[in-house]
Tab-separated table of C-alpha atoms and ligand atoms in Angstrom:
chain	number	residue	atom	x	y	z
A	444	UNK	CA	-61.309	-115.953	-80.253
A	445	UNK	CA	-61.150	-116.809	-83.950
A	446	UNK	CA	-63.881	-115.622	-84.984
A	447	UNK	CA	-64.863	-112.113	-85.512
A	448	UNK	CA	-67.180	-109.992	-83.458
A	449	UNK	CA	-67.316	-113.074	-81.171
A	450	UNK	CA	-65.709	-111.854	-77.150
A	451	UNK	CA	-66.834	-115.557	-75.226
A	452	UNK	CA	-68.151	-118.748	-76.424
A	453	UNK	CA	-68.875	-121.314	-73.469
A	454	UNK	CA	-70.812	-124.410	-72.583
A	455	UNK	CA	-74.065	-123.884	-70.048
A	456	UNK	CA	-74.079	-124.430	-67.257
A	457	UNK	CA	-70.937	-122.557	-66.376
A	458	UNK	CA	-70.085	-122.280	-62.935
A	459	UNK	CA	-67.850	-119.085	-62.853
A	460	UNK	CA	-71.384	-117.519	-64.566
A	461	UNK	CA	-73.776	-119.799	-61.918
A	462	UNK	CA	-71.319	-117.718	-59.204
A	463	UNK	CA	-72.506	-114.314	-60.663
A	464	UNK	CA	-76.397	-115.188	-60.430
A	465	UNK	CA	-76.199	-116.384	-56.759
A	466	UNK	CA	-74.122	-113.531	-56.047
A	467	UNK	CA	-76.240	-110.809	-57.397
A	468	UNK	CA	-78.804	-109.207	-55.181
A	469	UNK	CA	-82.281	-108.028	-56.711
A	470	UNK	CA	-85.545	-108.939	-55.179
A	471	UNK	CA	-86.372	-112.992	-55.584
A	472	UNK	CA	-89.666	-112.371	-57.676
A	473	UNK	CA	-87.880	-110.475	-60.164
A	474	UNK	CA	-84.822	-112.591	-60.486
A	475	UNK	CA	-87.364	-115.687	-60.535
A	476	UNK	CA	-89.574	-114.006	-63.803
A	477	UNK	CA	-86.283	-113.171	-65.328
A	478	UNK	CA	-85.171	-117.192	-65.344
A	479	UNK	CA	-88.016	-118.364	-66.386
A	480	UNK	CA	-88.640	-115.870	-68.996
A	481	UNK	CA	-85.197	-117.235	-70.577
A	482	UNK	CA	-86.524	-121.340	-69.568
A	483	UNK	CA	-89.623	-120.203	-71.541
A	484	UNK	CA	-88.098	-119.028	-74.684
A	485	UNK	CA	-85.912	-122.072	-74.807
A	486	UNK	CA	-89.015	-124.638	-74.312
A	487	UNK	CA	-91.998	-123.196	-75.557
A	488	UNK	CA	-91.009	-121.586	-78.978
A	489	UNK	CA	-89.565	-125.066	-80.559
A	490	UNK	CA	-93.405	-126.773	-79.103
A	491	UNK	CA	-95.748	-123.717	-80.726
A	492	UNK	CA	-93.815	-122.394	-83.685
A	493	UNK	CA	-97.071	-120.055	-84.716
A	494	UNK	CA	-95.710	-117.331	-84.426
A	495	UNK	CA	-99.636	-115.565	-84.760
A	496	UNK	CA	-100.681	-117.780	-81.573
A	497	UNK	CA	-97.274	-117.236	-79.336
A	498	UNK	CA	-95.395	-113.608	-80.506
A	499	UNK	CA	-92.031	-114.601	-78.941
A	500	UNK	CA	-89.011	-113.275	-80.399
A	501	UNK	CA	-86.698	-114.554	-78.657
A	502	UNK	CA	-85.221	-110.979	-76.997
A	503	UNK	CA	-84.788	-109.970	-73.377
A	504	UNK	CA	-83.651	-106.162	-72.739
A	505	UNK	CA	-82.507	-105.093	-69.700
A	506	UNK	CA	-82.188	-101.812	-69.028
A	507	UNK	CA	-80.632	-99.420	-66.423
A	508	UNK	CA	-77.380	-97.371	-65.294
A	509	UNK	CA	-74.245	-98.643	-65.787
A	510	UNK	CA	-72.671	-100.243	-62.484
A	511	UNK	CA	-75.970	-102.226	-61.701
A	512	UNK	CA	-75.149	-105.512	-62.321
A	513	UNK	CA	-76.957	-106.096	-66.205
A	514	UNK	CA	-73.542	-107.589	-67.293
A	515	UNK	CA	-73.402	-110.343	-64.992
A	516	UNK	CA	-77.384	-110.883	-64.236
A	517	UNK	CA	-77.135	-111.398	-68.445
A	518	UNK	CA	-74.555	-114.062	-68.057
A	519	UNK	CA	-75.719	-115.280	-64.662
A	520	UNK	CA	-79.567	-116.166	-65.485
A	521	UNK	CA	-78.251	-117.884	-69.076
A	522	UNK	CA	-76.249	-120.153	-66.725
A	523	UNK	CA	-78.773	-120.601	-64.075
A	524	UNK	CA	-81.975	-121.486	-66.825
A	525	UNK	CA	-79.679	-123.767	-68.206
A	526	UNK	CA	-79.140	-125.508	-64.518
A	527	UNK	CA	-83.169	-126.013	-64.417
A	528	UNK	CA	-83.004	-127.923	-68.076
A	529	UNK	CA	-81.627	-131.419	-67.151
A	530	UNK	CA	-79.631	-132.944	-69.865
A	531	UNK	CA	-79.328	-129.824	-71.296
A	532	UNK	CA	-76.482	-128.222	-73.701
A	533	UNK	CA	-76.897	-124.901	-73.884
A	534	UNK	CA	-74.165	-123.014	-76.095
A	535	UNK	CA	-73.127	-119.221	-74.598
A	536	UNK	CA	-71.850	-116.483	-76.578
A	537	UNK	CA	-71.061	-113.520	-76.157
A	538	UNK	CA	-71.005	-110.499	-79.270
A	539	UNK	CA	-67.917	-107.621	-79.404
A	540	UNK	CA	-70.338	-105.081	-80.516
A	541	UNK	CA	-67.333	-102.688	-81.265
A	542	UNK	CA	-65.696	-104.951	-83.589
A	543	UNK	CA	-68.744	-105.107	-85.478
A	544	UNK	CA	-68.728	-101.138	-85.895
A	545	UNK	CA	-67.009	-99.490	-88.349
A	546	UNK	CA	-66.439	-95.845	-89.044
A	547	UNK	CA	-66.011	-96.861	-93.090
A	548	UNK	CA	-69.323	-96.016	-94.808
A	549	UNK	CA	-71.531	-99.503	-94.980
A	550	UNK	CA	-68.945	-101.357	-93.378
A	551	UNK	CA	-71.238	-102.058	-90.266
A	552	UNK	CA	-74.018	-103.311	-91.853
A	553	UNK	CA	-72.040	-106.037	-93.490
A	554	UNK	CA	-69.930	-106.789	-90.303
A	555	UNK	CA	-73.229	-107.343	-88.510
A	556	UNK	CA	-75.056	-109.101	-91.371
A	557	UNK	CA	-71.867	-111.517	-91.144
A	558	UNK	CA	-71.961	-112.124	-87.873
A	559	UNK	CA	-75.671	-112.989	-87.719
A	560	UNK	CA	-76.086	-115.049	-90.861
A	561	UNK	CA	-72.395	-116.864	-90.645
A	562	UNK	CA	-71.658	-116.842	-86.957
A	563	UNK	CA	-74.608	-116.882	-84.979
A	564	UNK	CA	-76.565	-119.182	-87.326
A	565	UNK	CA	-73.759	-121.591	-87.440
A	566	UNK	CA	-73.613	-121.903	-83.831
A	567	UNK	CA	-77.888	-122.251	-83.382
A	568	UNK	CA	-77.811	-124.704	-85.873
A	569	UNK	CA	-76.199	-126.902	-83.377
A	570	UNK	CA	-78.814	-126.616	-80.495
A	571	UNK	CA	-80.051	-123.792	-78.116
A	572	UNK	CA	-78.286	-121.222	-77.570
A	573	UNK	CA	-77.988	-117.680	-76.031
A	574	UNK	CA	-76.385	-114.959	-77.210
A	575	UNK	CA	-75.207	-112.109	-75.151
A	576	UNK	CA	-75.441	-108.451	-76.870
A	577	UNK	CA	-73.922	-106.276	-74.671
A	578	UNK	CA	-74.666	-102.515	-74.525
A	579	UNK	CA	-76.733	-102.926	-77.603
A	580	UNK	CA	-76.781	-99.279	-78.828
A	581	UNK	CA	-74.239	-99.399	-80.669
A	582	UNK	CA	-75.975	-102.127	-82.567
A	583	UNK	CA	-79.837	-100.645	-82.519
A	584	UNK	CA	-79.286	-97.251	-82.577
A	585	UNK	CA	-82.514	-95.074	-82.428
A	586	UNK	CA	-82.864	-94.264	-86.780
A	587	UNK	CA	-84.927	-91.190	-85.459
A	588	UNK	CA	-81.975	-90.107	-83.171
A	589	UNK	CA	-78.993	-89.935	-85.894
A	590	UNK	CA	-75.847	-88.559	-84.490
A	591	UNK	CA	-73.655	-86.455	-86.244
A	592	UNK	CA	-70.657	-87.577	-85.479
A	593	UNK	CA	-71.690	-90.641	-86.110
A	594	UNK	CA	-72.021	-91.718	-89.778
A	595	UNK	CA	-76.048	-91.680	-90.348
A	596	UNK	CA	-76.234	-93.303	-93.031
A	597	UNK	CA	-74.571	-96.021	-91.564
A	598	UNK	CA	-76.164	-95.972	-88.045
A	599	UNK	CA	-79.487	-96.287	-90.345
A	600	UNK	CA	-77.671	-99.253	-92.021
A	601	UNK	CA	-76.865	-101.056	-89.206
A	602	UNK	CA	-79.621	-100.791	-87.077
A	603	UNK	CA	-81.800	-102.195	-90.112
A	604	UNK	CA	-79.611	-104.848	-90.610
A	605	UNK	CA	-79.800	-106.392	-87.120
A	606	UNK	CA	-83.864	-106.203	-86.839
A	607	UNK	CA	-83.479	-107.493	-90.304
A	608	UNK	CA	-81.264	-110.197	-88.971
A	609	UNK	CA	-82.947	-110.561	-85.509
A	610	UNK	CA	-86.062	-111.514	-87.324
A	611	UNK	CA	-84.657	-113.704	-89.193
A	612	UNK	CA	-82.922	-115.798	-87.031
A	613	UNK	CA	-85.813	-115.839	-84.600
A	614	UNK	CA	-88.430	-117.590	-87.290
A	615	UNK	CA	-85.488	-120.254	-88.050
A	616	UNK	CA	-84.198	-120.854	-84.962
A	617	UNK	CA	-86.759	-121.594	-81.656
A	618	UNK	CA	-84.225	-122.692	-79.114
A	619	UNK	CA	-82.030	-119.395	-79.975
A	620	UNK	CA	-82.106	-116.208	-77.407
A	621	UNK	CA	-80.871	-113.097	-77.375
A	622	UNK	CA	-80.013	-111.503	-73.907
A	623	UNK	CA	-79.040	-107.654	-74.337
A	624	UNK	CA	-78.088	-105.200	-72.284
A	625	UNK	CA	-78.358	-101.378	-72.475
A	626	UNK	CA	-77.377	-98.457	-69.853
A	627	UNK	CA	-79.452	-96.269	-72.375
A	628	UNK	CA	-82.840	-97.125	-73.134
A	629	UNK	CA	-83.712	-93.766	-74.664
A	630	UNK	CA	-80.798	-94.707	-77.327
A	631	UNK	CA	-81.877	-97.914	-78.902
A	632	UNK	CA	-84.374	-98.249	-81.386
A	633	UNK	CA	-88.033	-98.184	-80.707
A	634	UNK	CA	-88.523	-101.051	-83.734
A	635	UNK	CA	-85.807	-103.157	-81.282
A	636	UNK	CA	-87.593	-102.423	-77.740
A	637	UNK	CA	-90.722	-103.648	-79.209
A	638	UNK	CA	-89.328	-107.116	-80.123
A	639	UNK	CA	-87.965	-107.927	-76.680
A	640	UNK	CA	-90.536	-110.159	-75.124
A	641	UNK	CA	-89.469	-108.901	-71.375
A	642	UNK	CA	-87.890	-105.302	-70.784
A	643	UNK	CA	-86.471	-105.559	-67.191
A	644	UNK	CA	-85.725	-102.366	-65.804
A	645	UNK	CA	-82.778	-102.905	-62.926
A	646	UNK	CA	-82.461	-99.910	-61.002
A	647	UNK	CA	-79.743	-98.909	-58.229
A	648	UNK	CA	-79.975	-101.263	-55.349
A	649	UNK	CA	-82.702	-100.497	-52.443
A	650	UNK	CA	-81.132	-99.925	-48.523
A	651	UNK	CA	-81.590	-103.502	-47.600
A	652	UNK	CA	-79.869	-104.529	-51.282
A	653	UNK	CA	-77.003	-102.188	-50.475
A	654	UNK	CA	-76.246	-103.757	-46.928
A	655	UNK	CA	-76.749	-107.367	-48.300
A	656	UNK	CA	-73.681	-106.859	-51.095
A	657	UNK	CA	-71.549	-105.409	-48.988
A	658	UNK	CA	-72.112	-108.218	-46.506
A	659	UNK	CA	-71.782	-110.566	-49.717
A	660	UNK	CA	-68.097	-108.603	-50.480
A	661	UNK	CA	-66.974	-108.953	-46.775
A	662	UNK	CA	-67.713	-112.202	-46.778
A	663	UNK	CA	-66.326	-113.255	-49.938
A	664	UNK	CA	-62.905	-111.607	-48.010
A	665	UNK	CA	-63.435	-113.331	-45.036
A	666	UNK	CA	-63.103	-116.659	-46.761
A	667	UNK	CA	-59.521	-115.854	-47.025
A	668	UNK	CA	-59.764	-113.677	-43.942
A	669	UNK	CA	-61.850	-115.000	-41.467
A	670	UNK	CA	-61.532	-111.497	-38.921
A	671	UNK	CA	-63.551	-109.948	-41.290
A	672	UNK	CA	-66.687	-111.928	-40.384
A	673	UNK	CA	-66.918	-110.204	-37.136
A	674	UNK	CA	-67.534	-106.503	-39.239
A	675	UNK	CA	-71.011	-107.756	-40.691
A	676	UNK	CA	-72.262	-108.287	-36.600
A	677	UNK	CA	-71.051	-104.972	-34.961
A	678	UNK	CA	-73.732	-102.909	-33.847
A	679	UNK	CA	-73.389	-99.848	-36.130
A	680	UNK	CA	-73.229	-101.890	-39.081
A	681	UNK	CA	-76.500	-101.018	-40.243
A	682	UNK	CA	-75.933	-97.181	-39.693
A	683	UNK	CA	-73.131	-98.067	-42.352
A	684	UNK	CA	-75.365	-99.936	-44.933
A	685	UNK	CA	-77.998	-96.739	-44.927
A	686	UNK	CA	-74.907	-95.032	-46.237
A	687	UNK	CA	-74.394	-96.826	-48.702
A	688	UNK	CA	-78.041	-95.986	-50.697
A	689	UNK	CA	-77.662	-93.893	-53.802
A	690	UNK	CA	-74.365	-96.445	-54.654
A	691	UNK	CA	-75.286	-99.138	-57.530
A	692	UNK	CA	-73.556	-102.309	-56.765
A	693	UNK	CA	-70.272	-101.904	-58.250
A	694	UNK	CA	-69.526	-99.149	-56.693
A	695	UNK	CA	-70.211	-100.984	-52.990
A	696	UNK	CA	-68.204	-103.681	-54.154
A	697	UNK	CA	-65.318	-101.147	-55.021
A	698	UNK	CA	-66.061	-99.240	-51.891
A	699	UNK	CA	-64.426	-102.778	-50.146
A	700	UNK	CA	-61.377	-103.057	-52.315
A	701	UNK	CA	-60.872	-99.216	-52.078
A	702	UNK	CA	-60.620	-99.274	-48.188
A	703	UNK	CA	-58.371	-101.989	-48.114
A	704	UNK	CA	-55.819	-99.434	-49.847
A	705	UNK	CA	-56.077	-96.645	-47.201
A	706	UNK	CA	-53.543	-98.511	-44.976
A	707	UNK	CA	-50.428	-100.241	-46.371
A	708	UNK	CA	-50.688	-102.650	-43.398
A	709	UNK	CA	-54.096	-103.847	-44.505
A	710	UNK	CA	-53.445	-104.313	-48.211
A	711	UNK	CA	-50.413	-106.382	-46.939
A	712	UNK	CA	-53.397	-108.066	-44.470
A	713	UNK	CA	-56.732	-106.932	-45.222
A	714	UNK	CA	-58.214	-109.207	-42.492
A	715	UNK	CA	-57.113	-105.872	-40.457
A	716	UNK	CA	-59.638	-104.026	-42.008
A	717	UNK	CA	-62.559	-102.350	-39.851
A	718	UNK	CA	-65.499	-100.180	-40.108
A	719	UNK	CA	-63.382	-97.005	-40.368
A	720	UNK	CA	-62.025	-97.927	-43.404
A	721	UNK	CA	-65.207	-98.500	-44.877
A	722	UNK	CA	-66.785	-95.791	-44.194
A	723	UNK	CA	-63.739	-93.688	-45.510
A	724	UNK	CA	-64.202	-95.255	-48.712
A	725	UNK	CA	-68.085	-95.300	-48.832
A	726	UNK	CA	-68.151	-91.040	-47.990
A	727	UNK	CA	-65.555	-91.376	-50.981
A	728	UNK	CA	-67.354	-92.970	-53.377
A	729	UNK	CA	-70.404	-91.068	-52.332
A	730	UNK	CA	-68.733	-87.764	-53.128
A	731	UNK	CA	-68.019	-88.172	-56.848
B	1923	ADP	N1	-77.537	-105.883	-57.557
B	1923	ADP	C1	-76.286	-106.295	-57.420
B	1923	ADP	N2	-75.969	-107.293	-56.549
B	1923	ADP	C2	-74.724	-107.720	-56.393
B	1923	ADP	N3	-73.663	-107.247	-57.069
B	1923	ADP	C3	-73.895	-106.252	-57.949
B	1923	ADP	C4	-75.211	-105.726	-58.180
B	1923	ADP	N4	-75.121	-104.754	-59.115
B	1923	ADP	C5	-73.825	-104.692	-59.486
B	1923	ADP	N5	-73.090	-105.593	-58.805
B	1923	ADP	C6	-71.651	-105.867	-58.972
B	1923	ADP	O1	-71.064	-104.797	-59.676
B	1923	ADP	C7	-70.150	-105.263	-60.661
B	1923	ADP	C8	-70.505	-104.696	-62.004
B	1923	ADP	O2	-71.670	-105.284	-62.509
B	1923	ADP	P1	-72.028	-105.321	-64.069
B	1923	ADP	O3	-72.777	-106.574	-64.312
B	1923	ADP	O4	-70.804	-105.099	-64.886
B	1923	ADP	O5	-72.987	-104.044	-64.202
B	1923	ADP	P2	-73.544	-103.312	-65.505
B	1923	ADP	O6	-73.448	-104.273	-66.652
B	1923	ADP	O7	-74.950	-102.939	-65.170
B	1923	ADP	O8	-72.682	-102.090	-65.695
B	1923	ADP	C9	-70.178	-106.779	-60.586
B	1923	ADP	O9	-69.085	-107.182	-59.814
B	1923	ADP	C10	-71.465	-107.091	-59.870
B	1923	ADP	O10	-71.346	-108.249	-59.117
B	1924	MG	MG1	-72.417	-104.015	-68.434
């Protein structure tokens, strides 16, 4: 990527993205509000621009521990909003917060004043678009929450320069978005939390979430491996999903891949994988 600070830039709809929405697991209403909360700040902002009548600021935050899917429900819901717009061309990109940061004393704030006024204005000037912040603190730092080892001066800096920015870009662009993600919400800025129009809290994944991505990783498997099918319909399968509560959803899908390794016959095949090895893994991953 040429440009600086920028990690992604694609065209929505994208299906490798539309693949993480339908693959994510979180309870339909809330994955419903969440799309159209990003199919309402691309429509309604450009049609009432008062800003007095319709506070929108074109920010989504969503918030929760790491390994619960914000990454891909980010990416996944840009791609899936921009499925319900027909005829739509919806721009996606995605922000390297860590390029933007800079242990040099002011350096950040100029990085990030860049990137908003040259890059990100340059590409909303061409037509909606969403732009992916991910793990914002570094970005929004809480001011009232300066770190020493951190320069303060320049945490300061550079949180004021991207509400600065934010705002900025929000009264001059309607059809621009800004999805971010945090796995700290006590970290960011309070002046930042208040101009997200939604905060979505996504929390660990319920029993009946658990069993329904593991039966989402076997069967992904069992594409290539049809035997595996038959590990979803044995009778103690369930007893094996209850296990699985207290695991966020990356560490279920690792849980798979991890039991394939206990055996070198079943890396070499993992259609020989069975319930065993699962559970192995699972009382594994539950342990650290
Ligand atoms: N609720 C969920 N449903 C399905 N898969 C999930 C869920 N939560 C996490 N995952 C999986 O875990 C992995 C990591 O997700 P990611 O989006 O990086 O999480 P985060 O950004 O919250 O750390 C992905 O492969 C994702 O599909
Ligand atoms: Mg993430």
């Amino acid at each position: 990527m040429q440009e600086k600070g920028l990690l992604d830039k694609r065209n929505l709809p994208d299906r490798e993205f539309t693949e993480l929405w339908e693959r994510i697991v979180l309870p339909k209403a809330i994955k419903e509000k969440l799309r159209n909360q990003v199919l309402l700040e691309l429509t309604l902002r450009s049609k009432i621009p008062s800003k007095a009548a319709i506070p929108l600021h074109g920010i989504i935050l969503l918030v929760g521990p790491p390994g619960t899917g914000k990454t891909s429900i980010a990416k996944g819901v840009a791609s899936a909003a921009a499925s319900a717009i027909q005829g739509a061309k919806i721009t996606f990109i995605e922000v390297e917060p860590h390029a933007l940061t800079s242990s040099a004393l002011g350096k950040t704030q100029r990085e990030v004043r860049k990137f908003l006024e040259e890059v990100v204005t340059e590409h909303a000037a061409q037509g909606p678009l969403i732009v992916l912040l991910d793990e914002v603190e570094t970005l929004v730092a809480d001011r009232t929450k300066l770190s020493l080892e951190a320069n303060p001066i320049d945490v300061h800096r550079s949180t004021d320069a991207m509400l600065a920015g934010l705002d900025n870009l929000a009264a001059r662009f309607p059809e621009l978005l800004f999805i971010a993600t945090s796995n700290f919400e006590g970290a960011l800025d309070p002046a930042f939390v208040s101009r997200a129009d939604l905060v979505l809290q996504i929390d660990k994944p319920t029993a009946e979430a658990c069993e329904a991505i593991l039966t989402d990783t076997l069967n992904a498997l069992a594409e290539q491996w049809p035997a595996l099918k038959k590990i979803t319909k044995q009778p103690n399968y369930q007893k094996l999903s209850h296990e699985l509560l207290g695991l966020d959803g990356r560490q279920i899908r690792k849980a798979v891949i991890s039991a394939c390794t206990s055996d070198i016959k079943v890396v070499l095949n993992p259609g020989l994988l069975t319930m065993e090895h699962i559970n192995e893994a699972v009382s594994l991953a539950k342990r650290k």
